[in-house]
Amino acid sequence: MVDPTPRSVKSVKSRLDTIKQGDEPQHSVSKVQSHFLVPSDKLDKITRRVIAPYAQIERKDVKEEVREGPYLDISRFNVFLEATVDLNSLLYETANVLKAVTNSSGVFVYIVDPIKNEIVLMTQNTKNPERHEVNIPIEEGKIASAHVAFTKEYLVIEDVQRDRRFAEGLKWVDAKVALCMPVLKPDGDCYAVLELFRTHCEPYDHNIIYTVVSVACWSGAAVHQAQARITLQKTAHLNSELRTLLHNYFCDLASIDTMLTDMLAVIKSFIGAMRSSFFIIDREHTGEHLQADMWDDGWSSENTTMPRRKMKVNLSQEQTPAGLVARTGHVLNLRDVYRDPRFTKEIDPTTGTVVRTCLVAPIMDKNGVIGVVQLTNKTNAQPFDADDEMIFSVFVNYCSLIVHFYNMQTKKIYHENLNKVYSNLMGLHLLPCRHDLEELMETNGVVLPPPNFKNYNYHISEGSKEDMPGLVCSMFVETFADRNFERQNLADFVLTVLMSYRDNPYHNAEHAFVFTHTMYLILVNNTGYFDFVETAALMLAGLCHDLDHPGFNNNYLQLTRHPLASMYRSSTLEHHHYFLAKKIVEDKNLLSKLSIADRERIMLELKYNILCTDLAVYFQVRAQITPILTECAFDWTNNSHRRMLKGILMTTSDLSGSCKPFGVAKAISEAVYEEFYNQGDKERALGYTPLSMMDRRRHLNQPPEQIQFLSVVVIPCLMIVQTVFPNTGPLLENCRKTQEAWHEEIAIRGQKLWRQSVSVPRASRNLFHANTDTTTN
């Protein structure tokens, strides 16, 4: 006969020594080890399968161990890793194993219902336990199992019939000895109670108690882990489903109604609810009442999928769970709403369904409740449990994103409509004078240019500024608008643009005309290099490049946190100029005769050209194109080279005021400084120190500052243009003359000027003294 002591007896013995501390009588090794080493002939198939994780099964030899492998196969417990594990069935199976191991006459298994505060007797038919459900209230000192569920401590009853604590004994059987063991989860909650009993008088010894305690602890941990894993699997699946839905919603692929339909269907499926409701609180019009938009999908028996939307619900007056949650901001898990005196007894008139269980949660932000979501009546007629609450909390987090996005969309729609109203209002104020338009159209929208109009020295101050609209139309017609533009629309457009410039010292309609005139001369003297779309975009950009300029630069807008500065991260004013140019072009139907492709190209070119008037952009473009020209690598077929050149042409035309005869150039520079000084005065009033060029106290520095500006900014730009278009040489020549004139201005200011009093007799000097100007600025 094979020795029953296994080869690992040393380790077993050490564990037994720990257990057997005290004055207990010594037993044989095989008897003491009964809960570790169990003869296989005493175990049935189910017992061997379940006890494997905690007991050592007797094996004869290696070959037999292989043959008996399934009894020790841990894969039996892989069912705990399945998504639909039947924990109660496994617990019932484990209890029957303990019955056999402990030589008990029988075992009862009670599952704890924490919501009802009851223990429920489990029957062998675990597939339909409700059919034979027996409920016992959890309380101390009446029924042994209920007592254990209350105290959460195991109980050994050595004489059931004489134990006065439990008058009803074990309630179901005439037992002599009983061992009631709670199955506790690691969080301290009691999941079940195992009630082992013997109909004979042999008490349960310490070894048996140790075995039952070990199995109960393991079972509690296994139940906890299985429940947590199942919940995590559900929440992970829910997260995946909701992320997909939100992606479609945020990408404007789904409306709010469709979004809520899908999301509510998902959460109802996960939790098993019969009805769902969604409320978005109107934070803009709350006042004394809590108004909300409501979506309700009806009862599941109605076979409807689209939520019915009620435009407004007054949650501050409704005696409903949703109203209470909206007012308090606390989650509600109600077992029987119908009997709760706080709420009206709600019965659906269509289906006759009574509102019983209800799970309601607020959707919060930092300012309070922004919405409410509610689930009603579980399909299994059970209350919502802790796992349902956990899954529901994940859903509510996504709901907060939906509500925020919905509110943003609502505001977006509101402001879009508001902008349309303002746009229409602005369009009315941008209408040119009817008489001016009629007068311009008398000459078919153009004015005959003066003889020297095609000279870079020409300036509008030589003629009448009232001729500017007609001259601009003439330049447009000659360069690009001869056949593809309606003269009426063109005249209306030009008058509107010129009227949209503010009455600034420098950035005004006159500056726009000078810019356009210089661009016109460059293009008409170098025909064939740019196509129709490029030419049209350059000319239109020239006229529109400073629309609605406020007289302050981008830095000032950033400094004062102007609304435009928050709209555009860079080239703030230039983006604003393009925005207005685009609006006027569209309002006046200027491009109506062109193809859609040409319209789109012109608008893209127009935006790029106007943005290039930002000197910050100019320096970037100049740094890129200079080495190309230096290496004689400029390629007209290269779109990148063409774009850089067009940017340089925009800057050249913008600074062309410095390329006029010195008298005109000086007047233009003085207008620039007047704008600068106005900005500097405002900056000083705000507590800032203005830049030197904007400091009115340093006005004597104008000549050297102008010389430096021409040297650093203007002349390098003109040299690039002259490299590509040599016939633009007069611009560079005039600029150099202006620079020399500024040098002479500095020299004159350093000399002692002639005085009239020096040329008259001493006696007559006093007659002229009062009218003599002794200094010249």
Short mmCIF file of C-alpha atoms in Angstrom, two decimals, residues 239-678:
data_model
loop_
_atom_site.label_atom_id
_atom_site.label_comp_id
_atom_site.label_asym_id
_atom_site.label_seq_id
_atom_site.Cartn_x
_atom_site.Cartn_y
_atom_site.Cartn_z
CA ASN A 239 -16.69 53.77 -22.94
CA SER A 240 -15.96 52.38 -26.38
CA GLU A 241 -19.58 52.73 -27.51
CA LEU A 242 -19.93 56.26 -26.16
CA ARG A 243 -16.62 57.44 -27.63
CA THR A 244 -17.76 56.31 -31.06
CA LEU A 245 -21.04 58.16 -30.68
CA LEU A 246 -19.35 61.31 -29.39
CA HIS A 247 -16.91 61.28 -32.29
CA ASN A 248 -19.78 61.41 -34.75
CA TYR A 249 -21.51 64.09 -32.71
CA PHE A 250 -18.49 66.34 -32.31
CA CYS A 251 -17.71 66.02 -36.01
CA ASP A 252 -21.22 67.33 -36.80
CA LEU A 253 -22.20 63.98 -38.27
CA ALA A 254 -25.18 63.65 -35.94
CA SER A 255 -27.79 65.98 -34.47
CA ILE A 256 -28.49 66.30 -30.76
CA ASP A 257 -31.69 64.26 -31.17
CA THR A 258 -29.89 61.43 -32.93
CA MET A 259 -27.06 61.58 -30.42
CA LEU A 260 -29.35 61.30 -27.42
CA THR A 261 -31.35 58.54 -29.09
CA ASP A 262 -28.25 56.41 -29.56
CA MET A 263 -26.72 57.16 -26.16
CA LEU A 264 -29.89 56.52 -24.21
CA ALA A 265 -30.38 53.27 -26.10
CA VAL A 266 -26.84 52.22 -25.13
CA ILE A 267 -27.23 52.93 -21.42
CA LYS A 268 -30.66 51.29 -21.31
CA SER A 269 -29.19 48.18 -22.86
CA PHE A 270 -26.23 48.08 -20.47
CA ILE A 271 -28.28 48.56 -17.30
CA GLY A 272 -31.53 47.00 -18.46
CA ALA A 273 -33.84 49.97 -17.94
CA MET A 274 -37.27 50.33 -19.49
CA ARG A 275 -37.30 54.08 -19.96
CA SER A 276 -34.85 56.98 -20.10
CA SER A 277 -35.14 60.74 -19.93
CA PHE A 278 -32.64 63.51 -20.57
CA PHE A 279 -32.88 67.12 -19.42
CA ILE A 280 -30.70 70.06 -20.44
CA ILE A 281 -31.21 73.05 -18.18
CA ASP A 282 -31.55 76.44 -19.83
CA ARG A 283 -28.95 78.46 -17.93
CA GLU A 284 -29.63 81.61 -19.94
CA HIS A 285 -33.28 81.93 -18.91
CA THR A 286 -33.49 80.35 -15.47
CA GLY A 287 -34.76 83.25 -13.37
CA GLU A 288 -37.06 82.04 -10.61
CA HIS A 289 -37.87 78.83 -12.47
CA LEU A 290 -35.61 75.99 -13.51
CA GLN A 291 -36.44 75.62 -17.20
CA ALA A 292 -35.09 72.65 -19.15
CA ASP A 293 -35.35 71.01 -22.55
CA MET A 294 -36.45 67.40 -22.15
CA TRP A 295 -35.96 64.31 -24.29
CA ASP A 296 -38.00 61.23 -23.35
CA ASP A 297 -37.89 57.95 -25.31
CA GLY A 298 -41.04 56.47 -23.79
CA TRP A 299 -41.43 52.95 -22.43
CA SER A 300 -39.63 50.06 -24.05
CA SER A 301 -43.00 48.40 -24.75
CA GLU A 302 -43.93 51.26 -27.07
CA ASN A 303 -41.38 50.11 -29.68
CA THR A 304 -40.14 53.64 -30.27
CA THR A 305 -36.52 54.63 -30.77
CA MET A 306 -36.66 58.41 -31.24
CA PRO A 307 -36.90 60.48 -28.04
CA ARG A 308 -39.89 62.77 -27.89
CA ARG A 309 -38.72 66.26 -27.19
CA LYS A 310 -40.70 68.65 -25.03
CA MET A 311 -39.38 72.14 -25.60
CA LYS A 312 -39.62 73.32 -22.00
CA VAL A 313 -40.14 71.63 -18.63
CA ASN A 314 -40.31 73.52 -15.34
CA LEU A 315 -38.18 71.38 -13.02
CA SER A 316 -38.55 73.79 -10.11
CA GLN A 317 -42.26 73.02 -9.81
CA GLU A 318 -42.51 69.38 -10.89
CA GLN A 319 -42.72 66.89 -8.02
CA THR A 320 -40.57 64.35 -9.83
CA PRO A 321 -37.20 62.70 -9.09
CA ALA A 322 -35.65 64.70 -11.96
CA GLY A 323 -36.91 67.94 -10.46
CA LEU A 324 -35.51 67.06 -7.01
CA VAL A 325 -32.10 66.13 -8.46
CA ALA A 326 -32.02 69.34 -10.52
CA ARG A 327 -32.65 71.39 -7.38
CA THR A 328 -30.32 69.52 -4.99
CA GLY A 329 -27.58 68.21 -7.30
CA HIS A 330 -27.55 64.80 -5.55
CA VAL A 331 -27.84 61.34 -7.12
CA LEU A 332 -31.05 59.44 -6.35
CA ASN A 333 -31.52 55.68 -6.40
CA LEU A 334 -35.16 55.11 -5.51
CA ARG A 335 -36.66 51.68 -4.84
CA ASP A 336 -40.32 52.66 -5.09
CA VAL A 337 -41.10 56.09 -6.46
CA TYR A 338 -44.82 55.32 -6.52
CA ARG A 339 -44.96 55.04 -2.75
CA ASP A 340 -42.56 57.91 -2.04
CA PRO A 341 -44.58 60.85 -0.65
CA ARG A 342 -42.13 63.37 -2.15
CA PHE A 343 -43.23 62.58 -5.70
CA THR A 344 -46.46 62.39 -7.64
CA LYS A 345 -47.74 58.90 -8.39
CA GLU A 346 -46.76 58.64 -12.02
CA ILE A 347 -48.58 56.17 -14.25
CA ASP A 348 -47.96 56.28 -17.97
CA PRO A 349 -51.38 56.91 -19.57
CA THR A 350 -50.48 55.02 -22.75
CA THR A 351 -49.07 51.81 -21.32
CA GLY A 352 -50.35 51.92 -17.75
CA THR A 353 -46.79 51.35 -16.49
CA VAL A 354 -46.16 52.46 -12.91
CA VAL A 355 -42.92 54.24 -12.09
CA ARG A 356 -41.23 52.13 -9.41
CA THR A 357 -37.46 52.07 -9.40
CA CYS A 358 -35.64 55.14 -10.59
CA LEU A 359 -31.97 56.08 -10.99
CA VAL A 360 -31.39 59.81 -11.46
CA ALA A 361 -28.10 61.72 -11.64
CA PRO A 362 -27.25 65.40 -12.09
CA ILE A 363 -24.95 66.58 -14.86
CA MET A 364 -22.64 69.10 -13.22
CA ASP A 365 -20.13 71.78 -14.06
CA LYS A 366 -18.30 74.24 -11.83
CA ASN A 367 -21.37 76.47 -11.66
CA GLY A 368 -23.85 73.78 -10.65
CA VAL A 369 -26.38 71.52 -12.33
CA ILE A 370 -26.52 71.83 -16.12
CA GLY A 371 -28.64 68.76 -16.83
CA VAL A 372 -30.29 65.63 -15.47
CA VAL A 373 -30.44 62.07 -16.81
CA GLN A 374 -32.92 59.51 -15.52
CA LEU A 375 -33.48 55.76 -15.92
CA THR A 376 -36.79 54.23 -14.86
CA ASN A 377 -37.84 50.66 -13.99
CA LYS A 378 -35.46 47.79 -14.64
CA THR A 379 -36.65 45.09 -16.99
CA ASN A 380 -36.07 42.41 -14.33
CA ALA A 381 -38.29 44.33 -11.85
CA GLN A 382 -35.30 44.67 -9.46
CA PRO A 383 -33.98 47.92 -7.99
CA PHE A 384 -30.86 49.53 -9.43
CA ASP A 385 -27.79 48.20 -7.59
CA ALA A 386 -24.29 49.52 -6.88
CA ASP A 387 -22.91 48.18 -10.17
CA ASP A 388 -25.67 49.99 -12.03
CA GLU A 389 -24.71 53.20 -10.25
CA MET A 390 -21.05 52.76 -11.22
CA ILE A 391 -21.89 52.17 -14.88
CA PHE A 392 -24.36 55.05 -14.79
CA SER A 393 -21.68 57.40 -13.40
CA VAL A 394 -19.51 56.66 -16.46
CA PHE A 395 -22.44 57.51 -18.69
CA VAL A 396 -23.11 60.76 -16.79
CA ASN A 397 -19.51 61.88 -17.36
CA TYR A 398 -20.06 61.61 -21.10
CA CYS A 399 -23.36 63.42 -20.70
CA SER A 400 -21.53 66.45 -19.33
CA LEU A 401 -19.55 66.63 -22.58
CA ILE A 402 -22.75 66.40 -24.58
CA VAL A 403 -24.42 69.19 -22.62
CA HIS A 404 -21.38 71.45 -22.91
CA PHE A 405 -21.16 70.83 -26.63
CA TYR A 406 -24.90 71.35 -27.03
CA ASN A 407 -24.69 74.65 -25.17
CA MET A 408 -21.76 75.74 -27.32
CA GLN A 409 -23.66 74.82 -30.45
CA THR A 410 -26.68 76.75 -29.22
CA LYS A 411 -24.52 79.81 -28.58
CA LYS A 412 -22.83 79.33 -31.94
CA ILE A 413 -26.16 79.30 -33.74
CA TYR A 414 -27.28 82.35 -31.78
CA HIS A 415 -24.15 84.33 -32.61
CA GLU A 416 -24.24 83.23 -36.24
CA ASN A 417 -27.72 84.65 -36.52
CA LEU A 418 -26.65 87.73 -34.61
CA ASN A 419 -23.76 88.20 -37.02
CA LYS A 420 -26.19 87.94 -39.92
CA VAL A 421 -28.26 90.72 -38.37
CA TYR A 422 -25.17 92.88 -37.85
CA SER A 423 -23.95 92.05 -41.34
CA ASN A 424 -27.21 93.21 -42.86
CA LEU A 425 -27.10 96.34 -40.74
CA MET A 426 -23.51 97.03 -41.79
CA GLY A 427 -24.46 96.46 -45.41
CA LEU A 428 -27.07 99.20 -45.16
CA HIS A 429 -24.51 101.65 -43.81
CA LEU A 430 -21.97 100.70 -46.46
CA LEU A 431 -24.26 101.63 -49.32
CA PRO A 432 -22.63 104.45 -51.31
CA CYS A 433 -24.48 107.64 -51.99
CA ARG A 434 -26.93 107.10 -54.83
CA HIS A 435 -25.95 110.43 -56.39
CA ASP A 436 -22.25 109.53 -56.37
CA LEU A 437 -23.00 106.22 -58.09
CA GLU A 438 -25.22 107.89 -60.69
CA GLU A 439 -22.60 110.56 -61.36
CA LEU A 440 -19.89 107.95 -61.81
CA MET A 441 -22.03 105.88 -64.13
CA GLU A 442 -22.62 108.90 -66.36
CA THR A 443 -19.10 108.29 -67.67
CA ASN A 444 -19.60 104.51 -67.73
CA GLY A 445 -17.87 104.13 -64.37
CA VAL A 446 -14.48 105.56 -65.35
CA VAL A 447 -12.70 108.91 -65.32
CA LEU A 448 -10.18 110.03 -67.92
CA PRO A 449 -6.76 109.97 -66.23
CA PRO A 450 -4.49 113.07 -66.31
CA PRO A 451 -1.48 113.12 -68.69
CA ASN A 452 1.12 112.18 -66.05
CA PHE A 453 -1.02 109.42 -64.55
CA LYS A 454 1.37 106.68 -65.70
CA ASN A 455 4.31 108.26 -63.91
CA TYR A 456 5.50 107.02 -60.53
CA ASN A 457 5.73 110.65 -59.41
CA TYR A 458 1.97 111.16 -59.79
CA HIS A 459 0.00 111.75 -56.59
CA ILE A 460 -3.71 112.29 -56.11
CA SER A 461 -3.05 115.63 -54.45
CA GLU A 462 -2.24 117.02 -57.92
CA GLY A 463 -5.89 116.64 -58.92
CA SER A 464 -9.27 116.34 -57.24
CA LYS A 465 -9.83 113.62 -54.67
CA GLU A 466 -13.40 113.39 -55.89
CA ASP A 467 -11.96 111.71 -58.99
CA MET A 468 -10.49 108.82 -56.98
CA PRO A 469 -13.40 106.36 -57.56
CA GLY A 470 -13.38 106.98 -61.30
CA LEU A 471 -9.60 106.71 -61.53
CA VAL A 472 -9.63 103.45 -59.58
CA CYS A 473 -12.29 102.06 -61.94
CA SER A 474 -10.13 103.15 -64.88
CA MET A 475 -7.13 101.28 -63.47
CA PHE A 476 -9.27 98.18 -62.86
CA VAL A 477 -10.71 98.24 -66.36
CA GLU A 478 -7.30 98.57 -67.96
CA THR A 479 -5.68 95.78 -65.94
CA PHE A 480 -8.34 93.10 -65.48
CA ALA A 481 -11.97 94.28 -65.50
CA ASP A 482 -12.49 95.14 -69.15
CA ARG A 483 -14.76 92.22 -70.11
CA ASN A 484 -15.38 90.04 -67.05
CA PHE A 485 -16.91 92.62 -64.71
CA GLU A 486 -20.17 94.55 -64.72
CA ARG A 487 -19.42 98.29 -64.73
CA GLN A 488 -22.33 98.98 -62.36
CA ASN A 489 -21.11 96.40 -59.84
CA LEU A 490 -17.54 97.62 -60.23
CA ALA A 491 -18.47 101.24 -59.54
CA ASP A 492 -20.62 100.25 -56.58
CA PHE A 493 -17.77 98.14 -55.21
CA VAL A 494 -15.14 100.88 -55.53
CA LEU A 495 -17.35 103.54 -53.93
CA THR A 496 -18.19 101.20 -51.05
CA VAL A 497 -14.55 100.29 -50.41
CA LEU A 498 -13.33 103.89 -50.41
CA MET A 499 -16.18 104.85 -48.09
CA SER A 500 -15.18 102.03 -45.68
CA TYR A 501 -11.83 103.64 -44.86
CA ARG A 502 -11.78 105.69 -41.68
CA ASP A 503 -10.76 109.32 -41.58
CA ASN A 504 -7.27 108.58 -40.24
CA PRO A 505 -4.26 110.85 -40.84
CA TYR A 506 -2.54 108.14 -42.89
CA HIS A 507 -4.48 104.86 -43.21
CA ASN A 508 -7.29 106.36 -45.23
CA ALA A 509 -8.77 106.17 -48.73
CA GLU A 510 -5.96 108.32 -50.13
CA HIS A 511 -3.36 105.79 -49.00
CA ALA A 512 -5.40 102.99 -50.60
CA PHE A 513 -5.39 104.96 -53.87
CA VAL A 514 -1.62 105.49 -53.77
CA PHE A 515 -1.10 101.78 -53.14
CA THR A 516 -3.42 100.80 -56.01
CA HIS A 517 -1.81 103.32 -58.40
CA THR A 518 1.70 101.94 -57.77
CA MET A 519 0.52 98.36 -58.24
CA TYR A 520 -1.27 99.42 -61.44
CA LEU A 521 1.91 100.95 -62.89
CA ILE A 522 4.00 97.89 -62.10
CA LEU A 523 1.47 95.57 -63.73
CA VAL A 524 0.76 97.62 -66.89
CA ASN A 525 4.49 98.09 -67.46
CA ASN A 526 5.15 94.35 -67.05
CA THR A 527 2.30 92.61 -68.78
CA GLY A 528 2.30 88.88 -69.43
CA TYR A 529 4.00 87.80 -66.21
CA PHE A 530 0.80 87.33 -64.20
CA ASP A 531 -2.41 85.72 -65.38
CA PHE A 532 -5.88 87.21 -65.10
CA VAL A 533 -6.61 85.82 -61.63
CA GLU A 534 -3.29 86.99 -60.18
CA THR A 535 -3.69 90.45 -61.69
CA ALA A 536 -7.24 90.84 -60.44
CA ALA A 537 -6.27 89.69 -56.94
CA LEU A 538 -3.31 92.08 -56.77
CA MET A 539 -5.40 95.06 -57.82
CA LEU A 540 -8.30 94.23 -55.53
CA ALA A 541 -5.90 93.62 -52.64
CA GLY A 542 -4.29 97.00 -53.26
CA LEU A 543 -7.59 98.83 -52.88
CA CYS A 544 -8.80 96.76 -49.92
CA HIS A 545 -5.59 96.12 -48.01
CA ASP A 546 -6.31 98.56 -45.14
CA LEU A 547 -10.12 98.49 -44.94
CA ASP A 548 -11.50 99.85 -41.65
CA HIS A 549 -8.00 100.46 -40.27
CA PRO A 550 -8.46 101.91 -36.76
CA GLY A 551 -5.27 103.99 -36.82
CA PHE A 552 -3.46 101.69 -34.39
CA ASN A 553 -1.07 98.82 -35.07
CA ASN A 554 -1.34 95.15 -34.14
CA ASN A 555 0.73 95.56 -30.99
CA TYR A 556 -1.70 98.12 -29.63
CA LEU A 557 -4.66 95.81 -30.27
CA GLN A 558 -2.88 93.06 -28.36
CA LEU A 559 -1.96 95.46 -25.57
CA THR A 560 -5.53 96.67 -25.09
CA ARG A 561 -7.05 93.20 -25.62
CA HIS A 562 -9.11 94.36 -28.54
CA PRO A 563 -11.72 91.80 -29.72
CA LEU A 564 -9.83 91.47 -33.00
CA ALA A 565 -6.74 90.37 -31.09
CA SER A 566 -8.66 87.44 -29.61
CA MET A 567 -10.03 86.47 -33.03
CA TYR A 568 -6.72 86.20 -34.88
CA ARG A 569 -3.44 84.93 -33.46
CA SER A 570 -1.26 86.78 -35.96
CA SER A 571 -1.60 89.56 -38.55
CA THR A 572 -4.65 90.76 -36.66
CA LEU A 573 -5.50 93.84 -38.70
CA GLU A 574 -4.64 92.16 -41.99
CA HIS A 575 -7.12 89.36 -41.29
CA HIS A 576 -9.75 91.97 -40.49
CA HIS A 577 -9.03 93.82 -43.75
CA TYR A 578 -9.48 90.60 -45.71
CA PHE A 579 -12.70 89.76 -43.86
CA LEU A 580 -14.26 93.08 -44.89
CA ALA A 581 -12.90 92.83 -48.43
CA LYS A 582 -14.47 89.37 -48.79
CA LYS A 583 -17.79 90.64 -47.49
CA ILE A 584 -17.92 93.61 -49.87
CA VAL A 585 -16.87 91.47 -52.84
CA GLU A 586 -19.67 89.03 -52.05
CA ASP A 587 -22.28 91.68 -51.24
CA LYS A 588 -21.65 93.56 -54.50
CA ASN A 589 -21.54 90.37 -56.63
CA LEU A 590 -18.30 91.66 -58.08
CA LEU A 591 -17.19 88.26 -59.37
CA SER A 592 -20.60 87.13 -60.60
CA LYS A 593 -19.51 86.73 -64.24
CA LEU A 594 -16.50 84.55 -63.38
CA SER A 595 -16.39 80.81 -63.08
CA ILE A 596 -16.50 79.22 -59.63
CA ALA A 597 -12.88 78.11 -59.98
CA ASP A 598 -11.71 81.66 -60.79
CA ARG A 599 -13.73 83.08 -57.90
CA GLU A 600 -12.15 80.68 -55.44
CA ARG A 601 -8.65 81.36 -56.77
CA ILE A 602 -9.14 85.13 -56.58
CA MET A 603 -10.31 84.96 -52.97
CA LEU A 604 -7.36 82.76 -51.98
CA GLU A 605 -4.92 85.10 -53.74
CA LEU A 606 -6.67 88.12 -52.20
CA LYS A 607 -6.23 86.77 -48.68
CA TYR A 608 -2.56 85.92 -49.19
CA ASN A 609 -1.81 89.30 -50.73
CA ILE A 610 -3.46 91.29 -47.96
CA LEU A 611 -1.72 89.25 -45.24
CA CYS A 612 1.60 90.04 -46.93
CA THR A 613 1.16 93.74 -46.04
CA ASP A 614 2.05 92.79 -42.45
CA LEU A 615 5.72 93.81 -42.17
CA ALA A 616 6.35 90.74 -40.01
CA VAL A 617 5.34 88.62 -42.99
CA TYR A 618 7.38 90.82 -45.34
CA PHE A 619 10.62 90.12 -43.46
CA GLN A 620 9.98 86.37 -43.70
CA VAL A 621 9.29 86.55 -47.44
CA ARG A 622 12.29 88.78 -48.03
CA ALA A 623 14.56 86.32 -46.24
CA GLN A 624 13.30 83.53 -48.49
CA ILE A 625 13.42 85.27 -51.86
CA THR A 626 16.74 87.13 -51.47
CA PRO A 627 19.03 84.07 -51.80
CA ILE A 628 16.97 82.90 -54.79
CA LEU A 629 17.55 86.18 -56.61
CA THR A 630 21.19 86.35 -55.53
CA GLU A 631 21.81 82.97 -57.15
CA CYS A 632 19.78 83.99 -60.24
CA ALA A 633 17.50 81.01 -59.54
CA PHE A 634 14.15 82.76 -59.79
CA ASP A 635 11.77 80.57 -61.81
CA TRP A 636 8.51 81.97 -63.17
CA THR A 637 7.08 78.45 -63.43
CA ASN A 638 7.64 77.88 -59.72
CA ASN A 639 4.44 78.83 -57.86
CA SER A 640 6.37 79.36 -54.63
CA HIS A 641 8.64 81.91 -56.32
CA ARG A 642 5.65 83.68 -57.83
CA ARG A 643 3.88 83.87 -54.47
CA MET A 644 6.93 85.39 -52.79
CA LEU A 645 7.26 87.97 -55.55
CA LYS A 646 3.61 88.96 -55.21
CA GLY A 647 4.17 89.44 -51.49
CA ILE A 648 7.10 91.74 -52.23
CA LEU A 649 4.97 93.71 -54.72
CA MET A 650 2.35 94.23 -52.00
CA THR A 651 4.94 95.67 -49.61
CA THR A 652 6.45 97.82 -52.38
CA SER A 653 3.08 99.36 -53.19
CA ASP A 654 2.27 99.79 -49.49
CA LEU A 655 5.49 101.78 -48.91
CA SER A 656 5.42 103.65 -52.23
CA GLY A 657 4.53 106.90 -50.47
CA SER A 658 8.23 107.15 -49.65
CA CYS A 659 9.01 106.93 -53.38
CA LYS A 660 7.25 110.17 -54.31
CA PRO A 661 8.96 113.55 -54.68
CA PHE A 662 10.24 114.71 -51.31
CA GLY A 663 7.48 117.24 -50.71
CA VAL A 664 4.82 114.55 -51.07
CA ALA A 665 6.90 111.92 -49.25
CA LYS A 666 7.45 114.27 -46.31
CA ALA A 667 3.75 115.07 -46.04
CA ILE A 668 2.95 111.35 -46.06
CA SER A 669 5.55 110.64 -43.36
CA GLU A 670 4.11 113.43 -41.20
CA ALA A 671 0.68 111.80 -41.52
CA VAL A 672 2.22 108.51 -40.43
CA TYR A 673 3.79 110.15 -37.40
CA GLU A 674 0.52 111.79 -36.46
CA GLU A 675 -1.07 108.35 -36.21
CA PHE A 676 1.92 107.06 -34.30
CA TYR A 677 1.75 109.93 -31.83
CA ASN A 678 -1.97 109.42 -31.29
#
